[in-house]
Amino acid sequence: MQPKITLLSSELNDRILGEALELMLQPGIKVQSKEALELLAAHGAQVDVQNQVAYIPDKLVHQALSTTPRQFTLYDRFGNPKVNYSGDMVHFDPGSSGVHVLDPETFEHYPSQTADLVRLVKVAEMLPQYAAQSTAVVCNEVPKAIGDLFRMYVVLLHSNKPVVTGAFAVDTLQYMIDMLAIFSGGRQELKKAPRAVFDVCPSPPLIWSEFGAQNLIELARAGIPAQIVSMPLAGAAGPVTLLGSVV
């Protein structure tokens, strides 16, 4: 039997959720994506276009949650299901995203580079305790404009496992989706058997940036799982929220 730790009572959980619903309605959410505002308005939210604020009623929240899958599975390079996220299932992947490395032999502390990411990926690939890889190390010698693309490419090149990752910009997100599609045999095949889950981090939580909101929209349209790290990104750790579909 898998042990389970319960930190909050059901009553406190209900109170937290209730207060969250109140905040989404008043003061509302600042949404900096025009398309996201249009989607919210089309489905029943009151939208202040000039101030980029959406007042989201609890009915709309519950309606959206009803479309959200209660589980999803990530697949390996060969199309085999490998990681199922559901219920109380727990899976591990390397943390993200290191910017420095401590050399184990010289104890030198230096900015991480591609060779460090490759070394980490190869180690994680051999450890059965890691169900998935992650784009875990920043390659400081690579131009920042393609940093997210490059890290995913390195992981896909050296690993057969599913990947936990994230984009740095809306434009590069599309290239990352295309890259995954190449390894999967096309976008439709990728939708059937996604190999990656993307982190999206609203920071602060009551402001949805154009980048964050558009990421969620594009990932949902591509059929790729996304998880909202519901905290400012000081580290890729936080509660997971699965996305419903966006038409």
Short mmCIF file of C-alpha atoms in Angstrom, two decimals:
data_model
loop_
_atom_site.label_atom_id
_atom_site.label_comp_id
_atom_site.label_asym_id
_atom_site.label_seq_id
_atom_site.Cartn_x
_atom_site.Cartn_y
_atom_site.Cartn_z
CA MET A 1 0.00 0.00 0.00
CA GLN A 2 1.30 3.46 -0.93
CA PRO A 3 1.58 5.81 2.06
CA LYS A 4 -0.33 9.07 1.86
CA ILE A 5 0.23 12.35 3.69
CA THR A 6 -2.74 14.70 4.11
CA LEU A 7 -1.66 18.21 5.06
CA LEU A 8 -5.03 19.98 4.82
CA SER A 9 -8.46 18.97 6.05
CA SER A 10 -11.32 18.72 3.56
CA GLU A 11 -12.95 21.72 5.27
CA LEU A 12 -9.85 23.86 4.77
CA ASN A 13 -9.55 22.68 1.17
CA ASP A 14 -13.14 23.77 0.53
CA ARG A 15 -12.44 27.15 2.14
CA ILE A 16 -9.31 27.69 0.00
CA LEU A 17 -11.17 26.80 -3.18
CA GLY A 18 -14.09 29.02 -2.24
CA GLU A 19 -11.83 32.01 -1.61
CA ALA A 20 -10.01 31.35 -4.88
CA LEU A 21 -13.31 31.45 -6.76
CA GLU A 22 -14.15 34.74 -5.05
CA LEU A 23 -10.82 36.25 -6.12
CA MET A 24 -11.37 35.21 -9.75
CA LEU A 25 -14.59 37.17 -9.73
CA GLN A 26 -13.44 40.09 -7.59
CA PRO A 27 -10.92 41.67 -8.12
CA GLY A 28 -10.72 39.36 -11.16
CA ILE A 29 -7.73 38.25 -13.22
CA LYS A 30 -5.54 40.57 -15.29
CA VAL A 31 -5.23 38.80 -18.64
CA GLN A 32 -2.67 40.28 -21.01
CA SER A 33 -3.54 38.05 -23.96
CA LYS A 34 -6.17 39.45 -26.34
CA GLU A 35 -7.11 35.96 -27.55
CA ALA A 36 -7.50 34.68 -23.99
CA LEU A 37 -9.77 37.61 -23.12
CA GLU A 38 -11.89 36.89 -26.19
CA LEU A 39 -12.18 33.20 -25.24
CA LEU A 40 -13.21 34.08 -21.69
CA ALA A 41 -15.78 36.63 -22.87
CA ALA A 42 -17.23 34.16 -25.37
CA HIS A 43 -17.82 31.64 -22.59
CA GLY A 44 -19.48 33.91 -20.04
CA ALA A 45 -16.83 35.97 -18.27
CA GLN A 46 -17.26 39.71 -17.92
CA VAL A 47 -14.27 41.37 -19.56
CA ASP A 48 -12.85 44.87 -19.17
CA VAL A 49 -10.88 45.08 -22.42
CA GLN A 50 -9.34 48.47 -21.70
CA ASN A 51 -7.85 47.36 -18.38
CA GLN A 52 -7.30 43.74 -19.48
CA VAL A 53 -9.30 42.31 -16.57
CA ALA A 54 -11.56 39.25 -16.71
CA TYR A 55 -14.17 38.68 -14.00
CA ILE A 56 -14.65 34.93 -14.02
CA PRO A 57 -17.81 33.51 -12.36
CA ASP A 58 -17.62 30.19 -10.51
CA LYS A 59 -20.06 28.65 -13.01
CA LEU A 60 -17.51 29.15 -15.79
CA VAL A 61 -14.74 27.71 -13.61
CA HIS A 62 -16.73 24.55 -12.88
CA GLN A 63 -17.72 24.26 -16.53
CA ALA A 64 -14.05 24.43 -17.57
CA LEU A 65 -13.04 21.91 -14.92
CA SER A 66 -15.67 19.48 -16.21
CA THR A 67 -13.80 19.37 -19.55
CA THR A 68 -10.46 18.71 -17.87
CA PRO A 69 -9.13 15.15 -18.11
CA ARG A 70 -8.56 13.52 -14.73
CA GLN A 71 -5.43 11.81 -16.01
CA PHE A 72 -2.95 11.81 -18.85
CA THR A 73 -0.14 9.57 -20.02
CA LEU A 74 3.27 10.39 -21.44
CA TYR A 75 4.91 8.09 -23.96
CA ASP A 76 8.48 7.19 -24.78
CA ARG A 77 10.30 7.58 -28.10
CA PHE A 78 8.82 4.30 -29.38
CA GLY A 79 5.21 5.19 -28.57
CA ASN A 80 4.95 3.07 -25.44
CA PRO A 81 2.97 4.47 -22.48
CA LYS A 82 5.45 5.12 -19.67
CA VAL A 83 4.15 7.69 -17.17
CA ASN A 84 0.55 8.03 -16.03
CA TYR A 85 -0.40 11.11 -14.06
CA SER A 86 -3.57 10.38 -12.09
CA GLY A 87 -4.92 10.02 -8.58
CA ASP A 88 -2.12 9.63 -6.04
CA MET A 89 0.46 8.43 -8.53
CA VAL A 90 3.96 9.81 -7.89
CA HIS A 91 6.70 9.99 -10.53
CA PHE A 92 10.14 11.55 -10.43
CA ASP A 93 12.21 13.50 -12.93
CA PRO A 94 15.34 15.65 -12.51
CA GLY A 95 14.73 19.12 -11.07
CA SER A 96 14.80 22.20 -13.25
CA SER A 97 16.59 24.36 -14.19
CA GLY A 98 20.18 24.43 -12.96
CA VAL A 99 22.32 27.38 -14.01
CA HIS A 100 25.59 26.36 -12.33
CA VAL A 101 27.50 23.12 -11.80
CA LEU A 102 29.81 21.98 -9.03
CA ASP A 103 32.49 19.82 -10.64
CA PRO A 104 32.69 16.57 -8.61
CA GLU A 105 36.44 16.22 -9.18
CA THR A 106 37.81 19.77 -8.97
CA PHE A 107 34.96 21.26 -6.89
CA GLU A 108 34.99 24.17 -9.35
CA HIS A 109 31.73 26.13 -9.48
CA TYR A 110 30.96 27.26 -13.04
CA PRO A 111 28.01 28.18 -15.32
CA SER A 112 26.41 25.01 -16.70
CA GLN A 113 26.86 24.15 -20.35
CA THR A 114 25.65 21.60 -22.91
CA ALA A 115 28.09 18.91 -21.80
CA ASP A 116 26.62 19.10 -18.29
CA LEU A 117 23.08 18.62 -19.58
CA VAL A 118 24.18 15.67 -21.72
CA ARG A 119 25.89 14.07 -18.72
CA LEU A 120 22.80 14.52 -16.53
CA VAL A 121 20.47 13.13 -19.22
CA LYS A 122 22.63 10.03 -19.66
CA VAL A 123 22.63 9.36 -15.92
CA ALA A 124 18.87 9.90 -15.59
CA GLU A 125 18.31 7.63 -18.58
CA MET A 126 19.90 4.72 -16.73
CA LEU A 127 18.10 5.24 -13.42
CA PRO A 128 14.75 3.41 -13.17
CA GLN A 129 13.78 5.75 -10.31
CA TYR A 130 13.41 8.53 -12.88
CA ALA A 131 10.27 7.91 -14.92
CA ALA A 132 10.94 10.95 -17.09
CA GLN A 133 13.66 13.34 -18.13
CA SER A 134 13.55 17.12 -17.85
CA THR A 135 15.27 20.02 -19.54
CA ALA A 136 17.13 20.26 -16.28
CA VAL A 137 20.21 22.36 -17.02
CA VAL A 138 20.61 25.76 -18.68
CA CYS A 139 23.20 25.70 -21.45
CA ASN A 140 24.82 29.07 -20.83
CA GLU A 141 26.93 29.05 -24.01
CA VAL A 142 23.79 28.84 -26.18
CA PRO A 143 21.97 32.06 -27.21
CA LYS A 144 19.06 32.67 -24.84
CA ALA A 145 16.66 33.13 -27.76
CA ILE A 146 16.88 29.41 -28.55
CA GLY A 147 17.74 28.10 -25.09
CA ASP A 148 14.45 26.23 -24.58
CA LEU A 149 14.58 24.67 -28.06
CA PHE A 150 18.17 23.61 -27.67
CA ARG A 151 17.69 21.97 -24.29
CA MET A 152 14.75 19.92 -25.57
CA TYR A 153 16.77 18.90 -28.63
CA VAL A 154 19.61 17.65 -26.41
CA VAL A 155 17.20 15.63 -24.25
CA LEU A 156 15.39 14.11 -27.23
CA LEU A 157 18.72 13.26 -28.84
CA HIS A 158 20.06 11.36 -25.84
CA SER A 159 16.96 9.90 -24.19
CA ASN A 160 14.04 7.61 -24.93
CA LYS A 161 12.05 8.68 -21.84
CA PRO A 162 9.18 11.20 -21.63
CA VAL A 163 10.16 14.80 -20.89
CA VAL A 164 9.06 17.50 -18.46
CA THR A 165 9.88 20.83 -20.08
CA GLY A 166 8.68 24.38 -20.77
CA ALA A 167 8.98 27.15 -23.35
CA PHE A 168 10.49 30.59 -22.82
CA ALA A 169 8.43 32.35 -25.52
CA VAL A 170 5.30 31.82 -27.60
CA ASP A 171 7.29 31.74 -30.85
CA THR A 172 9.71 29.07 -29.65
CA LEU A 173 6.82 27.01 -28.26
CA GLN A 174 5.63 26.28 -31.79
CA TYR A 175 9.11 25.10 -32.78
CA MET A 176 9.23 22.87 -29.69
CA ILE A 177 5.88 21.34 -30.63
CA ASP A 178 7.17 20.75 -34.18
CA MET A 179 10.34 19.17 -32.79
CA LEU A 180 8.31 16.76 -30.67
CA ALA A 181 6.12 16.02 -33.69
CA ILE A 182 9.18 15.07 -35.77
CA PHE A 183 10.20 12.51 -33.16
CA SER A 184 6.60 11.26 -32.91
CA GLY A 185 5.82 11.00 -36.62
CA GLY A 186 3.67 14.11 -37.00
CA ARG A 187 1.42 16.41 -35.00
CA GLN A 188 -1.53 14.04 -35.04
CA GLU A 189 0.61 11.21 -33.74
CA LEU A 190 2.00 13.55 -31.07
CA LYS A 191 -1.55 14.38 -29.98
CA LYS A 192 -2.38 10.68 -29.66
CA ALA A 193 0.81 9.86 -27.75
CA PRO A 194 2.34 13.01 -26.20
CA ARG A 195 5.94 12.64 -25.11
CA ALA A 196 6.23 15.83 -23.07
CA VAL A 197 4.38 17.88 -20.49
CA PHE A 198 5.01 21.64 -20.38
CA ASP A 199 5.28 23.80 -17.26
CA VAL A 200 3.50 27.15 -17.39
CA CYS A 201 3.99 29.55 -14.48
CA PRO A 202 1.69 32.52 -13.87
CA SER A 203 3.72 35.02 -11.90
CA PRO A 204 2.09 36.58 -9.94
CA PRO A 205 -0.95 34.24 -9.88
CA LEU A 206 -3.58 36.95 -10.48
CA ILE A 207 -1.83 38.21 -13.61
CA TRP A 208 -1.86 35.98 -16.67
CA SER A 209 0.80 37.32 -19.03
CA GLU A 210 0.40 37.13 -22.79
CA PHE A 211 3.18 34.52 -22.83
CA GLY A 212 1.62 32.33 -20.12
CA ALA A 213 -1.96 32.52 -21.39
CA GLN A 214 -0.96 31.97 -25.00
CA ASN A 215 1.18 29.00 -23.98
CA LEU A 216 -1.85 27.33 -22.42
CA ILE A 217 -3.99 28.00 -25.48
CA GLU A 218 -1.43 26.70 -27.98
CA LEU A 219 -0.59 23.61 -25.93
CA ALA A 220 -4.29 22.75 -25.53
CA ARG A 221 -4.83 23.10 -29.26
CA ALA A 222 -1.86 20.85 -29.95
CA GLY A 223 -3.19 18.25 -27.52
CA ILE A 224 -0.06 18.44 -25.36
CA PRO A 225 -0.45 18.23 -21.56
CA ALA A 226 0.42 21.34 -19.56
CA GLN A 227 0.83 21.83 -15.86
CA ILE A 228 0.39 25.13 -14.10
CA VAL A 229 3.00 25.71 -11.44
CA SER A 230 0.74 27.92 -9.35
CA MET A 231 3.50 30.01 -7.82
CA PRO A 232 6.14 32.44 -9.04
CA LEU A 233 8.86 30.35 -10.68
CA ALA A 234 11.57 30.09 -8.06
CA GLY A 235 11.85 26.40 -8.96
CA ALA A 236 9.79 23.99 -10.99
CA ALA A 237 7.73 22.66 -8.11
CA GLY A 238 4.09 23.19 -7.33
CA PRO A 239 0.55 21.83 -7.63
CA VAL A 240 -0.47 20.46 -11.00
CA THR A 241 -3.55 21.63 -12.89
CA LEU A 242 -4.57 19.83 -16.08
CA LEU A 243 -5.96 21.81 -18.99
CA GLY A 244 -9.30 21.33 -20.62
CA SER A 245 -9.68 21.60 -24.36
CA VAL A 246 -9.59 24.86 -26.29
CA VAL A 247 -11.39 25.01 -29.61
#
